[in-house]
GROMACS .gro file of C-alpha atoms in nm:
model
  383
    1UNK     CA    1  19.558  14.363   6.092
    2UNK     CA    2  19.841  14.576   6.231
    3UNK     CA    3  20.110  14.695   5.990
    4UNK     CA    4  20.476  14.633   6.056
    5UNK     CA    5  20.516  15.011   6.086
    6UNK     CA    6  20.275  15.023   6.384
    7UNK     CA    7  20.522  14.823   6.594
    8UNK     CA    8  20.789  15.094   6.565
    9UNK     CA    9  20.791  15.325   6.870
   10UNK     CA   10  20.618  15.660   6.818
   11UNK     CA   11  20.788  15.969   6.961
   12UNK     CA   12  20.611  16.305   6.993
   13UNK     CA   13  20.861  16.593   6.959
   14UNK     CA   14  20.739  16.925   7.100
   15UNK     CA   15  20.955  17.231   7.029
   16UNK     CA   16  20.882  17.576   6.888
   17UNK     CA   17  21.228  17.613   6.726
   18UNK     CA   18  21.268  17.449   6.380
   19UNK     CA   19  21.646  17.448   6.424
   20UNK     CA   20  21.604  17.229   6.733
   21UNK     CA   21  21.342  16.998   6.581
   22UNK     CA   22  21.536  16.904   6.267
   23UNK     CA   23  21.839  16.732   6.430
   24UNK     CA   24  21.615  16.549   6.681
   25UNK     CA   25  21.377  16.416   6.414
   26UNK     CA   26  21.667  16.316   6.188
   27UNK     CA   27  21.827  16.126   6.475
   28UNK     CA   28  21.501  15.946   6.557
   29UNK     CA   29  21.428  15.850   6.196
   30UNK     CA   30  21.777  15.708   6.154
   31UNK     CA   31  21.709  15.492   6.460
   32UNK     CA   32  21.381  15.370   6.303
   33UNK     CA   33  21.145  15.560   6.532
   34UNK     CA   34  20.822  15.715   6.407
   35UNK     CA   35  20.766  16.079   6.496
   36UNK     CA   36  20.497  16.343   6.540
   37UNK     CA   37  20.581  16.712   6.567
   38UNK     CA   38  20.413  16.995   6.759
   39UNK     CA   39  20.537  17.353   6.790
   40UNK     CA   40  20.279  17.470   7.044
   41UNK     CA   41  20.159  17.331   7.376
   42UNK     CA   42  19.791  17.299   7.287
   43UNK     CA   43  19.867  17.106   6.968
   44UNK     CA   44  20.102  16.884   7.168
   45UNK     CA   45  19.818  16.798   7.407
   46UNK     CA   46  19.585  16.713   7.117
   47UNK     CA   47  19.844  16.493   6.943
   48UNK     CA   48  19.937  16.319   7.268
   49UNK     CA   49  19.575  16.219   7.327
   50UNK     CA   50  19.508  16.102   6.970
   51UNK     CA   51  19.533  15.744   6.850
   52UNK     CA   52  19.787  15.594   6.843
   53UNK     CA   53  19.910  15.742   7.169
   54UNK     CA   54  20.284  15.826   7.160
   55UNK     CA   55  20.520  15.589   7.335
   56UNK     CA   56  20.732  15.882   7.462
   57UNK     CA   57  20.731  16.262   7.447
   58UNK     CA   58  21.033  16.491   7.402
   59UNK     CA   59  20.912  16.826   7.537
   60UNK     CA   60  21.079  17.165   7.513
   61UNK     CA   61  21.060  17.372   7.831
   62UNK     CA   62  21.053  17.724   7.685
   63UNK     CA   63  20.760  17.778   7.446
   64UNK     CA   64  20.517  18.064   7.380
   65UNK     CA   65  20.162  18.062   7.522
   66UNK     CA   66  20.207  17.748   7.730
   67UNK     CA   67  20.548  17.640   7.861
   68UNK     CA   68  20.666  17.282   7.892
   69UNK     CA   69  20.594  17.259   8.263
   70UNK     CA   70  20.224  17.339   8.210
   71UNK     CA   71  20.202  17.102   7.913
   72UNK     CA   72  20.353  16.826   8.127
   73UNK     CA   73  20.114  16.892   8.415
   74UNK     CA   74  19.815  16.868   8.182
   75UNK     CA   75  19.949  16.548   8.029
   76UNK     CA   76  19.980  16.392   8.375
   77UNK     CA   77  19.624  16.499   8.467
   78UNK     CA   78  19.471  16.330   8.162
   79UNK     CA   79  19.415  15.953   8.212
   80UNK     CA   80  19.479  15.897   7.839
   81UNK     CA   81  19.826  16.053   7.850
   82UNK     CA   82  19.931  16.017   8.215
   83UNK     CA   83  20.131  15.702   8.144
   84UNK     CA   84  20.341  15.848   7.863
   85UNK     CA   85  20.704  15.914   7.968
   86UNK     CA   86  20.804  16.280   7.922
   87UNK     CA   87  21.166  16.390   7.873
   88UNK     CA   88  21.232  16.762   7.883
   89UNK     CA   89  21.449  16.927   7.620
   90UNK     CA   90  21.615  17.241   7.751
   91UNK     CA   91  21.919  17.457   7.732
   92UNK     CA   92  21.879  17.517   8.102
   93UNK     CA   93  22.057  17.300   8.354
   94UNK     CA   94  21.998  17.485   8.678
   95UNK     CA   95  21.886  17.266   8.969
   96UNK     CA   96  21.568  17.474   9.016
   97UNK     CA   97  21.455  17.406   8.660
   98UNK     CA   98  21.510  17.033   8.698
   99UNK     CA   99  21.303  17.020   9.013
  100UNK     CA  100  21.018  17.207   8.845
  101UNK     CA  101  21.022  16.950   8.565
  102UNK     CA  102  21.022  16.650   8.795
  103UNK     CA  103  20.744  16.806   9.002
  104UNK     CA  104  20.540  16.847   8.683
  105UNK     CA  105  20.581  16.475   8.605
  106UNK     CA  106  20.881  16.448   8.374
  107UNK     CA  107  21.112  16.147   8.408
  108UNK     CA  108  21.434  16.291   8.261
  109UNK     CA  109  21.614  16.592   8.110
  110UNK     CA  110  21.815  16.623   7.789
  111UNK     CA  111  22.004  16.944   7.727
  112UNK     CA  112  22.035  17.113   7.390
  113UNK     CA  113  22.219  17.105   7.158
  114UNK     CA  114  22.155  16.731   7.163
  115UNK     CA  115  22.403  16.447   7.139
  116UNK     CA  116  22.232  16.183   6.915
  117UNK     CA  117  22.390  15.880   7.090
  118UNK     CA  118  22.286  16.020   7.430
  119UNK     CA  119  21.932  16.099   7.311
  120UNK     CA  120  21.884  15.750   7.165
  121UNK     CA  121  22.024  15.581   7.475
  122UNK     CA  122  21.797  15.779   7.706
  123UNK     CA  123  21.493  15.712   7.488
  124UNK     CA  124  21.559  15.338   7.462
  125UNK     CA  125  21.619  15.310   7.836
  126UNK     CA  126  21.291  15.482   7.917
  127UNK     CA  127  21.098  15.285   7.656
  128UNK     CA  128  21.233  14.964   7.811
  129UNK     CA  129  21.127  15.083   8.156
  130UNK     CA  130  20.783  15.171   8.023
  131UNK     CA  131  20.751  14.831   7.855
  132UNK     CA  132  20.840  14.659   8.181
  133UNK     CA  133  20.592  14.876   8.371
  134UNK     CA  134  20.319  14.807   8.114
  135UNK     CA  135  20.388  14.434   8.136
  136UNK     CA  136  20.357  14.437   8.514
  137UNK     CA  137  20.039  14.646   8.497
  138UNK     CA  138  19.886  14.415   8.236
  139UNK     CA  139  19.998  14.111   8.433
  140UNK     CA  140  19.844  14.247   8.752
  141UNK     CA  141  19.526  14.332   8.564
  142UNK     CA  142  19.513  13.977   8.427
  143UNK     CA  143  19.568  13.830   8.773
  144UNK     CA  144  19.296  14.052   8.921
  145UNK     CA  145  19.056  13.944   8.647
  146UNK     CA  146  19.150  13.580   8.704
  147UNK     CA  147  19.090  13.613   9.078
  148UNK     CA  148  18.750  13.769   9.010
  149UNK     CA  149  18.668  13.492   8.762
  150UNK     CA  150  18.772  13.217   9.004
  151UNK     CA  151  18.579  13.386   9.285
  152UNK     CA  152  18.265  13.401   9.071
  153UNK     CA  153  18.316  13.038   8.973
  154UNK     CA  154  18.358  12.931   9.336
  155UNK     CA  155  18.051  13.131   9.435
  156UNK     CA  156  17.848  12.952   9.166
  157UNK     CA  157  17.970  12.615   9.294
  158UNK     CA  158  17.882  12.713   9.649
  159UNK     CA  159  17.536  12.831   9.550
  160UNK     CA  160  17.473  12.521   9.342
  161UNK     CA  161  17.579  12.300   9.634
  162UNK     CA  162  17.341  12.473   9.873
  163UNK     CA  163  17.051  12.473   9.625
  164UNK     CA  164  17.101  12.105   9.546
  165UNK     CA  165  17.107  12.008   9.913
  166UNK     CA  166  16.810  12.228   9.997
  167UNK     CA  167  16.613  12.075   9.710
  168UNK     CA  168  16.661  11.733   9.864
  169UNK     CA  169  16.505  11.850  10.189
  170UNK     CA  170  16.223  12.026  10.010
  171UNK     CA  171  16.117  11.708   9.826
  172UNK     CA  172  16.071  11.522  10.156
  173UNK     CA  173  15.919  11.785  10.381
  174UNK     CA  174  15.578  11.948  10.399
  175UNK     CA  175  15.754  12.283  10.373
  176UNK     CA  176  15.759  12.468  10.041
  177UNK     CA  177  16.017  12.649   9.837
  178UNK     CA  178  15.855  12.975   9.942
  179UNK     CA  179  15.915  12.885  10.308
  180UNK     CA  180  16.283  12.856  10.224
  181UNK     CA  181  16.276  13.190  10.043
  182UNK     CA  182  16.086  13.367  10.319
  183UNK     CA  183  16.312  13.243  10.599
  184UNK     CA  184  16.617  13.354  10.400
  185UNK     CA  185  16.472  13.702  10.369
  186UNK     CA  186  16.373  13.720  10.736
  187UNK     CA  187  16.718  13.611  10.849
  188UNK     CA  188  16.893  13.867  10.628
  189UNK     CA  189  16.664  14.146  10.746
  190UNK     CA  190  16.740  14.065  11.110
  191UNK     CA  191  17.115  14.036  11.045
  192UNK     CA  192  17.135  14.369  10.866
  193UNK     CA  193  16.933  14.541  11.137
  194UNK     CA  194  17.170  14.406  11.404
  195UNK     CA  195  17.491  14.465  11.207
  196UNK     CA  196  17.587  14.773  11.408
  197UNK     CA  197  17.478  14.631  11.744
  198UNK     CA  198  17.779  14.589  11.979
  199UNK     CA  199  17.687  14.228  12.057
  200UNK     CA  200  17.669  14.129  11.689
  201UNK     CA  201  17.898  14.362  11.494
  202UNK     CA  202  18.200  14.130  11.492
  203UNK     CA  203  18.001  13.835  11.356
  204UNK     CA  204  17.762  14.013  11.124
  205UNK     CA  205  18.002  14.138  10.858
  206UNK     CA  206  17.869  14.184  10.505
  207UNK     CA  207  18.043  13.865  10.394
  208UNK     CA  208  17.906  13.661  10.685
  209UNK     CA  209  17.552  13.791  10.634
  210UNK     CA  210  17.572  13.686  10.271
  211UNK     CA  211  17.688  13.337  10.370
  212UNK     CA  212  17.417  13.307  10.637
  213UNK     CA  213  17.157  13.412  10.381
  214UNK     CA  214  17.280  13.147  10.137
  215UNK     CA  215  17.298  12.884  10.412
  216UNK     CA  216  16.949  12.940  10.554
  217UNK     CA  217  16.779  12.694  10.312
  218UNK     CA  218  16.975  12.409  10.474
  219UNK     CA  219  16.826  12.457  10.821
  220UNK     CA  220  16.612  12.142  10.788
  221UNK     CA  221  16.836  11.939  10.556
  222UNK     CA  222  16.849  11.662  10.820
  223UNK     CA  223  16.480  11.587  10.764
  224UNK     CA  224  16.587  11.399  10.453
  225UNK     CA  225  16.676  11.110  10.685
  226UNK     CA  226  16.354  11.118  10.894
  227UNK     CA  227  16.110  10.834  10.808
  228UNK     CA  228  15.799  10.932  10.609
  229UNK     CA  229  15.566  10.798  10.877
  230UNK     CA  230  15.699  11.067  11.111
  231UNK     CA  231  15.797  11.347  10.874
  232UNK     CA  232  15.466  11.343  10.688
  233UNK     CA  233  15.237  11.250  10.975
  234UNK     CA  234  14.931  11.480  10.962
  235UNK     CA  235  14.862  11.459  11.335
  236UNK     CA  236  15.055  11.523  11.654
  237UNK     CA  237  15.373  11.320  11.706
  238UNK     CA  238  15.404  11.079  11.995
  239UNK     CA  239  15.691  11.140  12.241
  240UNK     CA  240  15.889  10.858  12.077
  241UNK     CA  241  15.826  10.999  11.729
  242UNK     CA  242  15.926  11.347  11.844
  243UNK     CA  243  16.259  11.211  11.974
  244UNK     CA  244  16.325  11.075  11.627
  245UNK     CA  245  16.219  11.403  11.465
  246UNK     CA  246  16.462  11.592  11.691
  247UNK     CA  247  16.751  11.400  11.537
  248UNK     CA  248  16.711  11.602  11.216
  249UNK     CA  249  16.942  11.863  11.369
  250UNK     CA  250  17.225  11.615  11.424
  251UNK     CA  251  17.163  11.443  11.093
  252UNK     CA  252  17.173  11.781  10.920
  253UNK     CA  253  17.502  11.876  11.079
  254UNK     CA  254  17.655  11.542  10.980
  255UNK     CA  255  17.538  11.573  10.619
  256UNK     CA  256  17.678  11.924  10.591
  257UNK     CA  257  18.004  11.823  10.761
  258UNK     CA  258  18.057  11.558  10.493
  259UNK     CA  259  17.999  11.818  10.222
  260UNK     CA  260  18.212  12.070  10.411
  261UNK     CA  261  18.512  11.837  10.399
  262UNK     CA  262  18.511  11.874  10.020
  263UNK     CA  263  18.554  12.252  10.054
  264UNK     CA  264  18.843  12.271  10.298
  265UNK     CA  265  18.703  12.172  10.636
  266UNK     CA  266  18.585  12.398  10.915
  267UNK     CA  267  18.680  12.722  10.741
  268UNK     CA  268  18.463  12.651  10.439
  269UNK     CA  269  18.156  12.846  10.330
  270UNK     CA  270  17.933  12.577  10.488
  271UNK     CA  271  18.027  12.681  10.842
  272UNK     CA  272  17.706  12.876  10.891
  273UNK     CA  273  17.494  12.608  10.726
  274UNK     CA  274  17.622  12.359  10.980
  275UNK     CA  275  17.558  12.596  11.273
  276UNK     CA  276  17.206  12.672  11.152
  277UNK     CA  277  17.111  12.310  11.086
  278UNK     CA  278  17.247  12.187  11.420
  279UNK     CA  279  17.144  12.465  11.657
  280UNK     CA  280  16.834  12.643  11.524
  281UNK     CA  281  16.615  12.446  11.769
  282UNK     CA  282  16.817  12.553  12.074
  283UNK     CA  283  16.648  12.798  12.310
  284UNK     CA  284  16.791  13.100  12.489
  285UNK     CA  285  16.712  12.951  12.832
  286UNK     CA  286  16.873  12.613  12.752
  287UNK     CA  287  16.554  12.409  12.710
  288UNK     CA  288  16.598  12.340  12.339
  289UNK     CA  289  16.776  12.062  12.152
  290UNK     CA  290  16.998  11.882  12.058
  291UNK     CA  291  17.252  11.999  12.321
  292UNK     CA  292  17.048  12.225  12.546
  293UNK     CA  293  17.274  12.521  12.472
  294UNK     CA  294  17.179  12.854  12.626
  295UNK     CA  295  17.251  13.223  12.570
  296UNK     CA  296  17.565  13.320  12.385
  297UNK     CA  297  17.669  12.955  12.350
  298UNK     CA  298  17.414  12.928  12.069
  299UNK     CA  299  17.573  13.045  11.741
  300UNK     CA  300  17.445  13.380  11.616
  301UNK     CA  301  17.335  13.234  11.283
  302UNK     CA  302  17.124  12.972  11.463
  303UNK     CA  303  16.966  13.234  11.690
  304UNK     CA  304  16.865  13.439  11.387
  305UNK     CA  305  16.730  13.130  11.213
  306UNK     CA  306  16.525  13.032  11.518
  307UNK     CA  307  16.327  13.356  11.503
  308UNK     CA  308  16.291  13.349  11.124
  309UNK     CA  309  16.179  12.986  11.121
  310UNK     CA  310  15.935  13.025  11.411
  311UNK     CA  311  15.765  13.329  11.261
  312UNK     CA  312  15.716  13.154  10.929
  313UNK     CA  313  15.595  12.832  11.092
  314UNK     CA  314  15.337  13.026  11.293
  315UNK     CA  315  15.186  13.218  11.000
  316UNK     CA  316  15.183  12.925  10.756
  317UNK     CA  317  14.895  12.682  10.720
  318UNK     CA  318  14.971  12.316  10.673
  319UNK     CA  319  14.749  12.011  10.631
  320UNK     CA  320  14.809  11.928  10.996
  321UNK     CA  321  14.762  12.280  11.141
  322UNK     CA  322  14.596  12.615  11.089
  323UNK     CA  323  14.788  12.939  11.045
  324UNK     CA  324  14.819  13.210  11.307
  325UNK     CA  325  14.766  13.570  11.208
  326UNK     CA  326  15.062  13.802  11.184
  327UNK     CA  327  14.954  13.973  11.508
  328UNK     CA  328  14.925  13.641  11.690
  329UNK     CA  329  15.271  13.535  11.564
  330UNK     CA  330  15.422  13.864  11.684
  331UNK     CA  331  15.265  13.814  12.029
  332UNK     CA  332  15.398  13.459  12.055
  333UNK     CA  333  15.751  13.563  11.960
  334UNK     CA  334  15.737  13.860  12.198
  335UNK     CA  335  15.636  13.622  12.477
  336UNK     CA  336  15.943  13.410  12.401
  337UNK     CA  337  16.183  13.703  12.448
  338UNK     CA  338  16.456  13.597  12.691
  339UNK     CA  339  16.326  13.240  12.721
  340UNK     CA  340  16.304  13.084  12.376
  341UNK     CA  341  16.484  13.360  12.188
  342UNK     CA  342  16.774  13.605  12.218
  343UNK     CA  343  16.617  13.926  12.360
  344UNK     CA  344  16.805  14.156  12.122
  345UNK     CA  345  16.703  13.952  11.819
  346UNK     CA  346  16.340  13.966  11.929
  347UNK     CA  347  16.373  14.343  11.969
  348UNK     CA  348  16.504  14.356  11.612
  349UNK     CA  349  16.214  14.140  11.497
  350UNK     CA  350  15.962  14.369  11.667
  351UNK     CA  351  16.120  14.669  11.495
  352UNK     CA  352  16.102  14.487  11.161
  353UNK     CA  353  15.763  14.319  11.201
  354UNK     CA  354  15.608  14.517  10.915
  355UNK     CA  355  15.896  14.411  10.690
  356UNK     CA  356  15.840  14.049  10.792
  357UNK     CA  357  15.471  14.077  10.706
  358UNK     CA  358  15.557  14.231  10.366
  359UNK     CA  359  15.801  13.947  10.291
  360UNK     CA  360  15.537  13.691  10.390
  361UNK     CA  361  15.282  13.850  10.159
  362UNK     CA  362  15.526  13.885   9.871
  363UNK     CA  363  15.633  13.520   9.887
  364UNK     CA  364  15.304  13.369  10.001
  365UNK     CA  365  15.233  13.002   9.930
  366UNK     CA  366  14.960  12.901   9.691
  367UNK     CA  367  14.652  12.770   9.869
  368UNK     CA  368  14.693  12.408   9.974
  369UNK     CA  369  14.471  12.170   9.782
  370UNK     CA  370  14.336  11.981  10.083
  371UNK     CA  371  14.177  11.701   9.879
  372UNK     CA  372  14.503  11.634   9.697
  373UNK     CA  373  14.702  11.654  10.017
  374UNK     CA  374  14.464  11.411  10.192
  375UNK     CA  375  14.506  11.165   9.906
  376UNK     CA  376  14.885  11.195   9.936
  377UNK     CA  377  14.864  11.118  10.306
  378UNK     CA  378  14.641  10.819  10.232
  379UNK     CA  379  14.898  10.684   9.985
  380UNK     CA  380  15.183  10.734  10.232
  381UNK     CA  381  15.018  10.586  10.539
  382UNK     CA  382  14.761  10.353  10.383
  383UNK     CA  383  14.456  10.493  10.564
   0.00000   0.00000   0.00000
């Protein structure tokens, strides 16, 4: 608990002449200020940095060993004491001396012998200015902390939204949580590698890469609306079934658009999620779906996702297909350079292929229990 005395302003008086100190201290005590006294520069520096820190310093210019200018400079260079107002006490009033003091960091001059009313007025004015400055600094600090807190809170909401939506897709699809994790990591690796590339630099900022990474799990969110008989079919889809499966891109975009409206429309953090879900099946030469976009018309995030998703699909075994080796997957993606995939993104993939393989090994799926999976298919389709 603070004492009443601790609320009275504390003034450090620094002067080597007892005859000068006595009238100043008497004046300050009569005005209900607390005081500390130093007669040498080094002691003044120690007292200024000790707790409680003085609210203001009255500093004599002419002292032995270390003059007031040097004391002031050292006070200003110490983060503990840099914010303490310093008023010089001097019998000098030449313009040169004043400039030296202000250059050292002082805020005012009082000439000796002192006039008590003038001293008290100057001190109170500067204490009021310091209080206002401290209030603004504390207020700004509070606002900065509040902005950081709100930003963290919003980020948590965003992440929770994406995870919740991705979990819905994961419960319906044959894909696993590790597929989601791997494709996130692949996409981020590609994006970071291409960040300085002239074609991608404007889009692949640190912030955008982070949002793309978070959005990647929603690439197949539209599969939530695909019927089980198609989504979980262990064999090859018929042309009619494939047309229905292709709608997962449009369904995904629509689902994300509805969520996006809750976060401020097209400028929300779900922008990349919508681009990825809608366009990750487009091909560089325009033969993909749903719109048949080609080249630069395909969003960057979707082009990155296309490579990440294809690599993982190729190397992953499912109940309805065997897995390709890493080398085979690399060859297939290389063959799709400039037809299925953006050439520069494939070049990045080829440069990072060892990193992709390491990610795949680190987040590998557990072996599929074929007997259990066959029984699940039997329950779904009744065969």
